[in-house]
Amino acid sequence: MSSKKMGRPPSNNPKGKKIEIRVDQEIMNKLDASAEKLNTTRSNIVRIGIEKVYDELQK
């Protein structure tokens, strides 16, 4: 029997940090609509937004 673990392989960029935010229904609707339109997750939409703001601040 192999000593390798079963399951998902380790990620090159693990996402171990967690944030929690409070939003109103309008923001949640916009987040859900964006995620659906881009066929991605809510978390990924938030990551994209953070990258955009950060890039703008670097200019």
PDB file of C-alpha atoms in Angstrom:
ATOM      1  CA  MET A   1       0.000   0.000   0.000  1.00  0.00           C
ATOM      2  CA  SER A   2       1.294   3.465  -0.929  1.00  0.00           C
ATOM      3  CA  SER A   3       2.158   6.032   1.753  1.00  0.00           C
ATOM      4  CA  LYS A   4       0.834   8.898  -0.405  1.00  0.00           C
ATOM      5  CA  LYS A   5      -2.195  10.733   0.921  1.00  0.00           C
ATOM      6  CA  MET A   6      -5.445  10.607  -0.979  1.00  0.00           C
ATOM      7  CA  GLY A   7      -7.349  13.737  -1.903  1.00  0.00           C
ATOM      8  CA  ARG A   8      -6.809  17.076  -3.519  1.00  0.00           C
ATOM      9  CA  PRO A   9      -3.198  17.936  -4.449  1.00  0.00           C
ATOM     10  CA  PRO A  10      -1.611  20.886  -2.641  1.00  0.00           C
ATOM     11  CA  SER A  11      -2.038  24.290  -4.283  1.00  0.00           C
ATOM     12  CA  ASN A  12       0.866  26.431  -5.467  1.00  0.00           C
ATOM     13  CA  ASN A  13      -0.869  29.433  -3.922  1.00  0.00           C
ATOM     14  CA  PRO A  14      -2.930  28.235  -0.942  1.00  0.00           C
ATOM     15  CA  LYS A  15      -5.689  30.541   0.183  1.00  0.00           C
ATOM     16  CA  GLY A  16      -5.541  30.095   3.946  1.00  0.00           C
ATOM     17  CA  LYS A  17      -6.566  33.609   4.960  1.00  0.00           C
ATOM     18  CA  LYS A  18     -10.235  34.362   5.466  1.00  0.00           C
ATOM     19  CA  ILE A  19     -12.081  37.682   5.599  1.00  0.00           C
ATOM     20  CA  GLU A  20     -15.695  38.353   6.429  1.00  0.00           C
ATOM     21  CA  ILE A  21     -17.581  41.463   5.368  1.00  0.00           C
ATOM     22  CA  ARG A  22     -21.079  42.794   5.798  1.00  0.00           C
ATOM     23  CA  VAL A  23     -22.901  44.060   2.726  1.00  0.00           C
ATOM     24  CA  ASP A  24     -26.396  45.262   1.943  1.00  0.00           C
ATOM     25  CA  GLN A  25     -28.722  43.463  -0.462  1.00  0.00           C
ATOM     26  CA  GLU A  26     -27.832  45.761  -3.373  1.00  0.00           C
ATOM     27  CA  ILE A  27     -24.117  44.946  -3.138  1.00  0.00           C
ATOM     28  CA  MET A  28     -24.891  41.230  -2.772  1.00  0.00           C
ATOM     29  CA  ASN A  29     -27.062  41.370  -5.906  1.00  0.00           C
ATOM     30  CA  LYS A  30     -24.258  43.085  -7.823  1.00  0.00           C
ATOM     31  CA  LEU A  31     -21.728  40.546  -6.566  1.00  0.00           C
ATOM     32  CA  ASP A  32     -23.930  37.616  -7.571  1.00  0.00           C
ATOM     33  CA  ALA A  33     -24.704  39.135 -10.986  1.00  0.00           C
ATOM     34  CA  SER A  34     -20.998  39.743 -11.626  1.00  0.00           C
ATOM     35  CA  ALA A  35     -20.065  36.210 -10.599  1.00  0.00           C
ATOM     36  CA  GLU A  36     -22.770  34.731 -12.813  1.00  0.00           C
ATOM     37  CA  LYS A  37     -21.853  36.901 -15.813  1.00  0.00           C
ATOM     38  CA  LEU A  38     -18.159  35.974 -15.513  1.00  0.00           C
ATOM     39  CA  ASN A  39     -18.960  32.357 -14.611  1.00  0.00           C
ATOM     40  CA  THR A  40     -16.844  32.474 -11.447  1.00  0.00           C
ATOM     41  CA  THR A  41     -17.237  32.627  -7.682  1.00  0.00           C
ATOM     42  CA  ARG A  42     -18.056  35.485  -5.352  1.00  0.00           C
ATOM     43  CA  SER A  43     -14.588  35.127  -3.839  1.00  0.00           C
ATOM     44  CA  ASN A  44     -12.933  35.495  -7.222  1.00  0.00           C
ATOM     45  CA  ILE A  45     -14.935  38.647  -7.970  1.00  0.00           C
ATOM     46  CA  VAL A  46     -13.703  40.145  -4.683  1.00  0.00           C
ATOM     47  CA  ARG A  47     -10.105  39.176  -5.555  1.00  0.00           C
ATOM     48  CA  ILE A  48     -10.457  40.816  -8.982  1.00  0.00           C
ATOM     49  CA  GLY A  49     -11.792  43.985  -7.344  1.00  0.00           C
ATOM     50  CA  ILE A  50      -8.910  44.128  -4.874  1.00  0.00           C
ATOM     51  CA  GLU A  51      -6.388  43.706  -7.703  1.00  0.00           C
ATOM     52  CA  LYS A  52      -8.034  46.515  -9.701  1.00  0.00           C
ATOM     53  CA  VAL A  53      -7.992  48.930  -6.761  1.00  0.00           C
ATOM     54  CA  TYR A  54      -4.389  48.027  -5.930  1.00  0.00           C
ATOM     55  CA  ASP A  55      -3.265  48.503  -9.547  1.00  0.00           C
ATOM     56  CA  GLU A  56      -4.958  51.911  -9.683  1.00  0.00           C
ATOM     57  CA  LEU A  57      -3.176  52.983  -6.494  1.00  0.00           C
ATOM     58  CA  GLN A  58       0.193  51.974  -7.986  1.00  0.00           C
ATOM     59  CA  LYS A  59      -0.237  54.384 -10.917  1.00  0.00           C
TER      60      LYS A  59
END
